[in-house]
Short mmCIF file of C-alpha atoms and ligand atoms in Angstrom, two decimals:
data_model
loop_
_atom_site.label_atom_id
_atom_site.label_comp_id
_atom_site.label_asym_id
_atom_site.label_seq_id
_atom_site.Cartn_x
_atom_site.Cartn_y
_atom_site.Cartn_z
CA MET A 1 -14.07 23.08 -28.68
CA ASN A 2 -13.02 21.16 -31.78
CA GLN A 3 -15.64 18.54 -32.62
CA GLU A 4 -13.89 17.30 -35.79
CA ASN A 5 -13.22 13.57 -35.44
CA LYS A 6 -9.47 13.08 -35.36
CA GLY A 7 -9.40 9.30 -34.98
CA SER A 8 -9.43 6.91 -32.07
CA VAL A 9 -7.42 6.77 -28.85
CA LEU A 10 -7.34 3.93 -26.37
CA ILE A 11 -6.44 4.84 -22.78
CA ILE A 12 -5.19 2.27 -20.27
CA GLY A 13 -6.07 3.13 -16.66
CA GLY A 14 -8.81 5.26 -15.10
CA GLY A 15 -6.94 7.12 -12.37
CA ILE A 16 -6.50 10.88 -12.56
CA ALA A 17 -3.93 10.51 -15.39
CA GLY A 18 -6.26 8.42 -17.56
CA LEU A 19 -9.42 10.44 -16.85
CA CYS A 20 -7.76 13.80 -17.51
CA SER A 21 -6.30 12.42 -20.74
CA ALA A 22 -9.81 11.38 -21.78
CA TYR A 23 -11.18 14.82 -20.80
CA TYR A 24 -8.81 16.74 -23.09
CA LEU A 25 -8.79 14.21 -25.95
CA LEU A 26 -12.61 14.31 -26.10
CA LYS A 27 -12.52 18.11 -26.23
CA ASP A 28 -10.26 17.80 -29.28
CA GLY A 29 -12.67 15.47 -31.08
CA TRP A 30 -10.98 12.07 -30.59
CA LYS A 31 -13.04 8.92 -30.18
CA VAL A 32 -11.97 7.67 -26.73
CA THR A 33 -12.06 4.18 -25.22
CA LEU A 34 -10.76 3.65 -21.69
CA LEU A 35 -9.91 0.29 -20.10
CA ASP A 36 -9.48 -0.28 -16.37
CA SER A 37 -8.82 -3.47 -14.46
CA GLY A 38 -11.03 -2.24 -11.59
CA ASP A 39 -14.45 -0.62 -11.23
CA LEU A 40 -13.23 3.01 -11.20
CA LYS A 41 -14.59 3.49 -7.69
CA ASP A 42 -11.20 3.39 -5.99
CA ASN A 43 -7.56 3.81 -6.94
CA CYS A 44 -4.74 6.03 -5.71
CA SER A 45 -6.53 9.08 -7.09
CA TYR A 46 -9.39 8.84 -4.54
CA GLY A 47 -8.13 8.68 -0.93
CA ASN A 48 -5.13 10.97 -1.33
CA ALA A 49 -4.68 14.27 0.52
CA GLY A 50 -6.14 16.33 -2.34
CA MET A 51 -3.33 18.89 -2.36
CA LEU A 52 -2.26 20.81 -5.47
CA VAL A 53 1.40 21.31 -4.91
CA PRO A 54 3.58 23.67 -6.94
CA SER A 55 5.43 23.75 -3.58
CA HIS A 56 6.68 20.20 -4.24
CA PHE A 57 9.32 21.30 -6.74
CA THR A 58 11.92 19.13 -4.98
CA PRO A 59 11.78 15.55 -6.30
CA LEU A 60 11.63 12.72 -3.76
CA ALA A 61 15.18 11.83 -4.77
CA ALA A 62 16.86 14.70 -2.89
CA PRO A 63 19.98 15.09 -0.71
CA GLY A 64 19.60 13.67 2.82
CA ILE A 65 16.66 11.38 2.04
CA VAL A 66 18.72 8.18 1.89
CA ALA A 67 20.28 8.70 5.37
CA GLN A 68 16.89 9.75 6.81
CA GLY A 69 15.21 6.74 5.20
CA ILE A 70 17.72 4.33 6.74
CA LYS A 71 17.12 5.86 10.21
CA TRP A 72 13.33 5.57 9.80
CA MET A 73 13.52 1.93 8.66
CA PHE A 74 14.02 0.85 12.27
CA ASN A 75 10.93 2.61 13.63
CA SER A 76 7.62 0.78 13.09
CA LYS A 77 5.63 4.05 13.28
CA SER A 78 7.90 6.03 10.97
CA PRO A 79 6.49 7.86 7.95
CA PHE A 80 8.99 6.36 5.46
CA TYR A 81 9.86 2.71 5.11
CA VAL A 82 11.65 0.56 2.57
CA LYS A 83 10.93 -3.12 3.03
CA PRO A 84 14.35 -4.83 2.81
CA SER A 85 14.15 -7.35 0.00
CA LEU A 86 16.33 -9.07 -2.56
CA SER A 87 13.83 -8.19 -5.28
CA ALA A 88 15.72 -7.24 -8.45
CA ASN A 89 13.17 -4.45 -9.07
CA LEU A 90 13.73 -2.86 -5.67
CA ILE A 91 17.53 -3.11 -5.91
CA SER A 92 17.62 -1.65 -9.40
CA TRP A 93 15.15 1.12 -8.42
CA GLY A 94 17.11 1.84 -5.22
CA LEU A 95 20.42 2.22 -7.05
CA LYS A 96 18.86 4.67 -9.50
CA PHE A 97 17.23 6.55 -6.61
CA ILE A 98 20.55 6.88 -4.75
CA LYS A 99 22.25 8.09 -7.94
CA HIS A 100 19.68 10.89 -8.27
CA ALA A 101 19.48 11.97 -4.62
CA ASN A 102 21.79 14.94 -5.06
CA ALA A 103 21.68 18.73 -5.33
CA THR A 104 22.50 18.83 -9.06
CA HIS A 105 19.49 16.64 -9.90
CA VAL A 106 17.20 18.76 -7.70
CA GLU A 107 18.43 22.02 -9.24
CA ARG A 108 18.05 20.69 -12.77
CA SER A 109 14.54 19.27 -12.23
CA ALA A 110 12.89 21.93 -10.03
CA PRO A 111 11.89 24.41 -12.80
CA SER A 112 10.28 21.67 -14.94
CA ILE A 113 8.33 20.21 -11.99
CA ARG A 114 7.24 23.70 -10.93
CA ASP A 115 6.03 24.57 -14.43
CA LEU A 116 4.06 21.35 -14.84
CA ASN A 117 2.39 21.88 -11.45
CA LEU A 118 1.59 25.54 -12.16
CA LEU A 119 0.13 24.61 -15.55
CA SER A 120 -1.98 21.96 -13.85
CA SER A 121 -3.20 24.30 -11.15
CA ASN A 122 -4.39 26.80 -13.80
CA LEU A 123 -6.07 23.99 -15.73
CA TYR A 124 -7.91 22.85 -12.58
CA ASP A 125 -9.33 26.40 -12.34
CA GLU A 126 -10.45 26.22 -15.98
CA ILE A 127 -12.08 22.80 -15.51
CA ALA A 128 -13.92 23.99 -12.41
CA LYS A 129 -15.28 27.02 -14.25
CA ALA A 130 -15.82 25.82 -17.80
CA ASP A 131 -17.67 22.59 -17.12
CA ASP A 132 -19.45 23.59 -13.97
CA PHE A 133 -17.58 21.05 -11.87
CA ALA A 134 -17.83 21.35 -8.08
CA PHE A 135 -14.99 19.58 -6.32
CA GLU A 136 -14.24 22.06 -3.51
CA LEU A 137 -11.28 23.58 -5.34
CA GLN A 138 -9.69 26.18 -3.07
CA HIS A 139 -6.56 28.29 -3.25
CA LYS A 140 -5.85 29.07 0.39
CA GLY A 141 -2.39 27.59 0.13
CA ILE A 142 -0.79 24.93 2.31
CA LEU A 143 0.87 25.48 5.69
CA MET A 144 4.13 23.65 6.37
CA LEU A 145 3.87 23.47 10.16
CA TYR A 146 7.09 22.88 12.07
CA LYS A 147 7.95 22.47 15.74
CA THR A 148 11.74 22.37 15.85
CA GLU A 149 14.51 24.88 15.14
CA LYS A 150 16.14 22.37 12.80
CA MET A 151 13.02 22.09 10.63
CA ALA A 152 12.42 25.84 10.80
CA GLU A 153 15.85 26.38 9.31
CA GLU A 154 15.30 23.78 6.56
CA GLU A 155 11.80 25.00 5.69
CA VAL A 156 12.72 28.69 5.63
CA HIS A 157 15.70 27.87 3.42
CA LEU A 158 13.43 25.89 1.08
CA ALA A 159 10.97 28.81 1.05
CA GLU A 160 13.79 31.10 -0.14
CA THR A 161 14.47 28.69 -3.02
CA ALA A 162 10.73 28.62 -3.76
CA LYS A 163 10.71 32.44 -3.89
CA SER A 164 13.68 32.43 -6.25
CA LEU A 165 11.62 30.10 -8.47
CA GLY A 166 8.88 32.73 -8.51
CA LEU A 167 6.45 30.91 -6.19
CA ASP A 168 4.14 32.82 -3.83
CA VAL A 169 5.34 31.79 -0.39
CA GLU A 170 5.81 33.40 3.04
CA ALA A 171 7.44 32.36 6.32
CA LEU A 172 5.07 32.95 9.27
CA SER A 173 5.71 33.31 13.00
CA ARG A 174 3.78 31.24 15.55
CA ASN A 175 1.31 34.13 16.06
CA GLN A 176 0.86 34.78 12.37
CA VAL A 177 0.05 31.16 11.62
CA GLN A 178 -2.35 30.99 14.58
CA GLN A 179 -4.23 33.97 13.14
CA LEU A 180 -4.84 31.96 9.97
CA GLU A 181 -6.43 29.19 12.06
CA PRO A 182 -8.81 31.03 14.43
CA HIS A 183 -10.85 27.92 15.35
CA ALA A 184 -8.08 25.46 16.29
CA LYS A 185 -5.17 25.91 18.66
CA LEU A 186 -1.74 25.26 17.16
CA ASP A 187 1.38 24.13 18.99
CA VAL A 188 4.10 24.98 16.50
CA LEU A 189 7.20 27.12 16.22
CA GLY A 190 6.02 28.61 12.96
CA ALA A 191 5.08 27.75 9.40
CA VAL A 192 5.82 28.39 5.79
CA HIS A 193 2.69 29.31 3.89
CA TYR A 194 2.79 28.15 0.27
CA ARG A 195 0.08 30.44 -1.08
CA CYS A 196 0.73 29.04 -4.55
CA ASP A 197 -0.81 25.69 -3.50
CA GLY A 198 -4.43 24.59 -3.42
CA HIS A 199 -6.62 21.70 -2.43
CA LEU A 200 -9.73 19.85 -3.55
CA TYR A 201 -11.96 16.90 -2.73
CA PRO A 202 -10.64 14.01 -4.87
CA GLN A 203 -13.77 11.80 -4.65
CA ALA A 204 -15.96 14.59 -6.08
CA LEU A 205 -13.41 15.37 -8.80
CA MET A 206 -13.10 11.73 -9.90
CA ALA A 207 -16.88 11.13 -9.95
CA GLN A 208 -17.47 14.27 -12.03
CA LEU A 209 -14.68 13.48 -14.48
CA ILE A 210 -16.12 9.99 -15.06
CA ALA A 211 -19.63 11.39 -15.56
CA TYR A 212 -18.29 14.07 -17.92
CA ILE A 213 -16.27 11.76 -20.16
CA LYS A 214 -19.15 9.27 -20.37
CA GLN A 215 -21.52 12.05 -21.32
CA LYS A 216 -19.09 13.22 -24.02
CA GLY A 217 -19.06 9.75 -25.55
CA ALA A 218 -16.08 7.92 -24.01
CA ILE A 219 -16.57 4.17 -23.91
CA ILE A 220 -15.38 2.77 -20.59
CA HIS A 221 -14.66 -0.91 -20.03
CA GLU A 222 -14.39 -1.74 -16.33
CA HIS A 223 -12.87 -5.00 -15.04
CA THR A 224 -10.83 -5.13 -18.23
CA ALA A 225 -7.17 -5.64 -17.37
CA VAL A 226 -4.67 -5.23 -20.17
CA THR A 227 -2.81 -8.50 -20.64
CA GLY A 228 -0.85 -7.93 -23.86
CA PHE A 229 -0.18 -5.83 -26.93
CA GLU A 230 0.08 -6.30 -30.69
CA ALA A 231 2.68 -4.18 -32.47
CA LYS A 232 3.96 -4.00 -36.03
CA GLN A 233 6.91 -2.05 -37.40
CA GLY A 234 7.38 0.06 -34.27
CA LYS A 235 3.69 0.93 -33.86
CA LEU A 236 1.04 -0.45 -31.56
CA GLU A 237 -1.90 -1.95 -33.39
CA ALA A 238 -4.01 -3.34 -30.57
CA VAL A 239 -4.29 -3.90 -26.86
CA ILE A 240 -5.28 -7.34 -25.60
CA ALA A 241 -7.41 -7.74 -22.49
CA GLY A 242 -8.05 -11.43 -21.90
CA SER A 243 -10.11 -12.66 -24.83
CA LYS A 244 -10.84 -9.11 -26.06
CA LYS A 245 -8.84 -7.03 -28.49
CA PHE A 246 -9.01 -3.23 -28.86
CA SER A 247 -7.55 -1.42 -31.87
CA ALA A 248 -6.96 2.34 -32.09
CA ASP A 249 -4.91 4.96 -33.91
CA LYS A 250 -3.13 6.14 -30.76
CA PHE A 251 -2.66 4.67 -27.30
CA VAL A 252 -2.19 6.29 -23.88
CA MET A 253 -0.60 4.17 -21.16
CA THR A 254 -1.24 5.22 -17.55
CA GLY A 255 -1.86 2.62 -14.83
CA GLY A 256 -0.38 4.24 -11.71
CA ALA A 257 1.78 1.84 -9.70
CA TRP A 258 0.99 -0.91 -12.23
CA LEU A 259 2.62 1.04 -15.08
CA PRO A 260 5.86 -1.04 -15.11
CA ASP A 261 3.92 -4.31 -15.44
CA ILE A 262 1.74 -2.95 -18.23
CA ALA A 263 4.77 -1.42 -19.99
CA LYS A 264 6.69 -4.70 -19.75
CA LYS A 265 3.92 -6.43 -21.71
CA ALA A 266 4.61 -3.96 -24.51
CA GLY A 267 8.35 -4.58 -24.28
CA LEU A 268 9.12 -1.29 -22.48
CA ARG A 269 11.11 -0.75 -19.30
CA ILE A 270 9.59 1.94 -17.08
CA PRO A 271 10.88 1.59 -13.50
CA LEU A 272 8.52 2.47 -10.64
CA MET A 273 8.05 1.38 -7.04
CA PRO A 274 4.67 1.53 -5.32
CA GLY A 275 4.84 3.90 -2.32
CA LYS A 276 1.97 2.78 -0.13
CA GLY A 277 0.28 5.49 1.92
CA TYR A 278 -2.72 5.55 4.28
CA SER A 279 -5.49 8.03 4.98
CA PHE A 280 -8.64 8.28 7.06
CA MET A 281 -11.42 10.80 7.63
CA TYR A 282 -12.23 12.52 10.92
CA LYS A 283 -15.37 14.54 11.65
CA PRO A 284 -14.49 17.52 13.86
CA SER A 285 -17.33 18.57 16.17
CA GLU A 286 -15.55 21.90 16.69
CA HIS A 287 -12.04 23.25 15.93
CA ARG A 288 -12.68 23.60 12.24
CA LEU A 289 -9.54 23.96 10.10
CA GLU A 290 -9.32 26.70 7.49
CA HIS A 291 -6.15 25.51 5.74
CA PRO A 292 -4.59 22.23 4.71
CA SER A 293 -1.21 21.58 6.31
CA LEU A 294 1.78 19.29 6.29
CA LEU A 295 3.10 18.40 9.75
CA VAL A 296 6.67 18.61 8.64
CA GLU A 297 8.58 16.54 11.22
CA ALA A 298 5.91 13.79 11.16
CA ARG A 299 5.28 13.95 7.37
CA VAL A 300 1.52 13.89 7.90
CA ALA A 301 -0.90 15.62 5.51
CA VAL A 302 -4.01 17.31 6.93
CA THR A 303 -6.75 18.45 4.56
CA PRO A 304 -10.19 19.83 5.34
CA MET A 305 -12.66 18.31 2.84
CA ASN A 306 -16.36 17.56 2.56
CA GLY A 307 -16.99 18.69 6.17
CA TYR A 308 -14.31 16.31 7.47
CA ILE A 309 -10.56 16.43 7.94
CA ARG A 310 -8.54 13.88 5.99
CA PHE A 311 -5.28 12.78 7.63
CA GLY A 312 -2.80 10.99 5.39
CA GLY A 313 0.78 9.85 5.37
CA THR A 314 3.50 7.20 5.33
CA MET A 315 5.46 5.99 2.36
CA GLU A 316 6.12 2.25 2.38
CA LEU A 317 8.27 1.21 -0.58
CA ALA A 318 7.61 -2.48 -1.11
CA ALA A 319 6.07 -4.80 -3.68
CA LEU A 320 2.31 -4.27 -4.21
CA ASN A 321 0.37 -5.80 -1.31
CA ASN A 322 -2.94 -5.05 0.38
CA LYS A 323 -1.79 -5.30 3.99
CA VAL A 324 -2.76 -2.43 6.29
CA ASN A 325 0.01 -1.77 8.79
CA MET A 326 -1.86 -0.26 11.76
CA ASN A 327 1.45 0.71 13.41
CA ARG A 328 2.03 3.28 10.72
CA VAL A 329 -1.57 4.52 11.02
CA GLN A 330 -0.88 4.87 14.76
CA GLY A 331 2.17 6.97 13.82
CA ILE A 332 -0.17 9.38 11.96
CA VAL A 333 -2.68 9.52 14.84
CA ASP A 334 0.08 10.10 17.43
CA ALA A 335 1.49 13.06 15.49
CA ILE A 336 -1.77 15.07 15.34
CA PRO A 337 -2.00 16.42 18.96
CA HIS A 338 1.63 17.54 18.83
CA TYR A 339 0.55 20.15 16.28
CA TYR A 340 -3.20 20.53 16.96
CA PRO A 341 -3.49 19.89 20.74
CA GLU A 342 -7.28 20.31 20.76
CA LEU A 343 -7.95 17.78 18.01
CA ASN A 344 -8.92 14.61 19.78
CA VAL A 345 -8.50 12.04 17.03
CA ASP A 346 -9.04 8.39 17.93
CA MET A 347 -7.36 5.53 16.17
CA PRO A 348 -9.60 4.60 13.19
CA ALA A 349 -10.85 1.03 12.77
CA LYS A 350 -8.89 -0.95 10.20
CA LYS A 351 -11.92 -1.01 7.86
CA ASP A 352 -11.97 2.81 7.81
CA VAL A 353 -8.34 3.13 6.77
CA TRP A 354 -7.83 3.77 3.06
CA PHE A 355 -4.58 2.91 1.33
CA GLY A 356 -3.20 3.64 -2.11
CA PHE A 357 0.02 3.17 -4.04
CA ARG A 358 1.90 6.26 -5.17
CA PRO A 359 3.63 5.54 -8.47
CA CYS A 360 7.21 6.52 -7.56
CA SER A 361 9.86 6.84 -10.26
CA PRO A 362 13.48 6.48 -9.12
CA ASP A 363 14.38 10.09 -9.96
CA GLY A 364 11.12 11.54 -8.59
CA LEU A 365 10.06 12.88 -12.01
CA PRO A 366 6.89 11.87 -13.84
CA TYR A 367 6.83 9.93 -17.09
CA LEU A 368 5.16 12.02 -19.75
CA GLY A 369 5.79 11.77 -23.48
CA TYR A 370 5.83 9.57 -26.55
CA SER A 371 7.52 6.20 -26.43
CA LYS A 372 10.52 6.05 -28.74
CA GLN A 373 10.06 2.34 -29.30
CA LEU A 374 6.34 2.39 -30.09
CA LYS A 375 5.63 5.54 -32.05
CA ASN A 376 1.90 5.91 -31.47
CA LEU A 377 2.10 5.31 -27.70
CA ILE A 378 2.03 8.15 -25.15
CA VAL A 379 2.86 7.43 -21.50
CA ALA A 380 1.52 9.46 -18.53
CA GLY A 381 2.26 8.53 -14.94
CA GLY A 382 4.86 8.21 -12.24
CA GLY A 383 3.57 11.30 -10.42
CA GLY A 384 4.52 9.89 -7.01
CA MET A 385 3.45 12.29 -4.26
CA MET A 386 2.06 14.86 -6.71
CA GLY A 387 0.13 12.71 -9.19
CA LEU A 388 -3.24 14.26 -8.36
CA SER A 389 -1.79 17.73 -8.64
CA LEU A 390 -0.42 16.90 -12.11
CA GLY A 391 -3.66 15.37 -13.47
CA PRO A 392 -4.86 18.12 -15.84
CA ALA A 393 -1.28 18.82 -17.01
CA TYR A 394 -0.93 15.13 -17.92
CA GLY A 395 -4.20 15.32 -19.84
CA LYS A 396 -3.46 18.59 -21.63
CA VAL A 397 0.05 17.48 -22.67
CA VAL A 398 -1.25 14.06 -23.81
CA SER A 399 -3.84 15.79 -26.01
CA GLU A 400 -1.20 18.14 -27.46
CA LEU A 401 1.15 15.24 -28.18
CA ALA A 402 -1.69 13.28 -29.80
CA LYS A 403 -2.24 16.08 -32.32
CA GLU A 404 1.55 16.49 -32.76
CA GLN A 405 1.48 20.03 -31.33
CA GLN A 406 3.98 21.83 -29.18
CA THR A 407 3.24 21.07 -25.52
CA SER A 408 2.18 23.73 -22.99
CA ALA A 409 5.05 22.69 -20.71
CA ASP A 410 8.56 21.49 -21.44
CA VAL A 411 8.45 17.73 -20.91
CA SER A 412 11.94 16.91 -22.18
CA LEU A 413 13.08 15.67 -18.73
CA PHE A 414 10.09 13.34 -18.43
CA SER A 415 10.80 10.89 -21.28
CA PRO A 416 9.19 7.52 -20.41
CA GLU A 417 12.21 5.62 -21.69
CA ARG A 418 14.90 7.66 -19.94
CA PHE A 419 16.03 4.58 -18.00
CA ALA A 420 15.82 2.15 -20.92
C1 FAD B 1 -1.77 8.83 1.25
C2 FAD B 1 -1.57 9.51 -0.07
C3 FAD B 1 -1.69 10.90 -0.15
C4 FAD B 1 -1.48 11.53 -1.37
N1 FAD B 1 -1.68 12.88 -1.43
C5 FAD B 1 -1.51 13.53 -2.62
C6 FAD B 1 -1.75 14.93 -2.70
O1 FAD B 1 -2.15 15.58 -1.74
N2 FAD B 1 -1.53 15.55 -3.89
C7 FAD B 1 -1.11 14.86 -5.00
O2 FAD B 1 -0.90 15.48 -6.05
N3 FAD B 1 -0.91 13.52 -4.96
C8 FAD B 1 -1.11 12.83 -3.80
N4 FAD B 1 -0.91 11.49 -3.73
C9 FAD B 1 -0.45 10.78 -4.95
C10 FAD B 1 -1.55 10.61 -5.97
O3 FAD B 1 -2.71 10.11 -5.33
C11 FAD B 1 -1.11 9.64 -7.09
O4 FAD B 1 0.14 10.05 -7.60
C12 FAD B 1 -2.11 9.64 -8.24
O5 FAD B 1 -3.41 9.42 -7.77
C13 FAD B 1 -1.75 8.56 -9.27
O6 FAD B 1 -2.69 8.63 -10.33
P1 FAD B 1 -2.60 7.63 -11.56
O7 FAD B 1 -3.70 7.95 -12.48
O8 FAD B 1 -1.20 7.67 -12.10
O9 FAD B 1 -2.79 6.16 -10.90
P2 FAD B 1 -4.05 5.50 -10.17
O10 FAD B 1 -4.94 6.53 -9.59
O11 FAD B 1 -3.52 4.47 -9.24
O12 FAD B 1 -4.83 4.80 -11.34
C14 FAD B 1 -4.28 3.71 -12.03
C15 FAD B 1 -5.41 2.91 -12.64
O13 FAD B 1 -4.85 1.92 -13.53
C16 FAD B 1 -5.62 0.74 -13.41
N5 FAD B 1 -4.85 -0.43 -13.88
C17 FAD B 1 -3.84 -1.07 -13.26
N6 FAD B 1 -3.42 -2.12 -13.98
C18 FAD B 1 -4.18 -2.15 -15.10
C19 FAD B 1 -4.24 -3.00 -16.25
N7 FAD B 1 -3.39 -4.04 -16.41
N8 FAD B 1 -5.16 -2.75 -17.20
C20 FAD B 1 -6.02 -1.70 -17.08
N9 FAD B 1 -6.01 -0.87 -16.02
C21 FAD B 1 -5.10 -1.06 -15.04
C22 FAD B 1 -5.97 0.68 -11.93
O14 FAD B 1 -7.11 -0.13 -11.70
C23 FAD B 1 -6.22 2.15 -11.61
O15 FAD B 1 -7.60 2.48 -11.72
C24 FAD B 1 -1.13 10.79 -2.54
C25 FAD B 1 -1.04 9.40 -2.46
C26 FAD B 1 -1.25 8.76 -1.24
C27 FAD B 1 -1.16 7.26 -1.20
#
């Protein structure tokens, strides 16, 4: 660990991207201040499905998604929904999304997404070991459970691509997958087992990261929303938060689904749409699950954690709003017995339903790199469905960029101003 003081860094946002940035910057000897508009007890990095997903090398903007999305828009329980709106943001985001939903984009992006996820997965192992963290990190892989021939064909084809990308993955028959889950009956045609994937308990991870960075000297200001910036000659000088002003040598902008609003205040254009998703916890009295899974046709995530099972899903692309749509939660609940017939999961009460906003970029790639416009500003975010998975990679790359070093992963496709 390098304890030499390198200067000061101010981080905006205390989700997984901001906390992991603080973690690695502190290790390098920077003086770290972190601002968050909330109390750091909840954001998208808490109630998610906790999956570490090198398997998600296909960006959200992929062939077929637009047609599928249009079909799902007319079903109130569907897992994917775009709220029709004349909002300029949504229209501009949608046009960019459609432009990128093609095979060439997927082929070009897959190796970079894979590498960033694999880097992150290794870094999670290091964090768990080196700092004595305990956040239920496990590498049992993730099962893509399917019920129909059509999905079997698609998933097995995708698994072949994953293999060609060097990922550890295997297609399993109905009997083989049942053997992996001895305590719960499955009603599926088969599964693809992404052994390269992992899972963890996000609440434990977030709490331990906060405790760690505080103990290492980070100064955290809660309830401190960034409202403006001061810049001079292409460099940021200070961040304004209401009546307060924070100066630093370098700045890291995260902020999850709020990133575009924060960036706009600094004169940058970083397009994102919030993709609202829901989750809830279920305590199984029996029928313990050994592996996390994705119920492929229903797009539901199932993760054993902290003695419970967390069910999560839906992607509602709409302006930020705190409404809980119980129809979509019902869609998640309805899907469960089709795959796990013995799991008797009741509809959760509205108060027990968590929701969060995935920060979704229009091309499905994260934003990670220096701003061209503001030379001492690094941006980290836009991880969409894999933002938790990417956390340590964000942090490591941010710390390498801060000390002007070569990064551990190629981030050339992730420029924060690629749409400017
Ligand atoms: C249902 C669901 C399941 C998911 N499952 C997975 C999964 O299994 N694996 C995976 O990898 N990802 C998953 N995700 C996605 C993942 O949770 C997100 O991509 C990730 O948490 C985003 O992290 P972040 O740090 O970018 O943003 P956030 O965690 O949202 O943090 C942003 C922070 O910025 C703060 N902020 C906002 N505005 C301001 C301001 N003006 N000033 C200061 N601070 C501000 C907010 O208060 C917040 O604390 C899931 C998401 C959902 C909704």
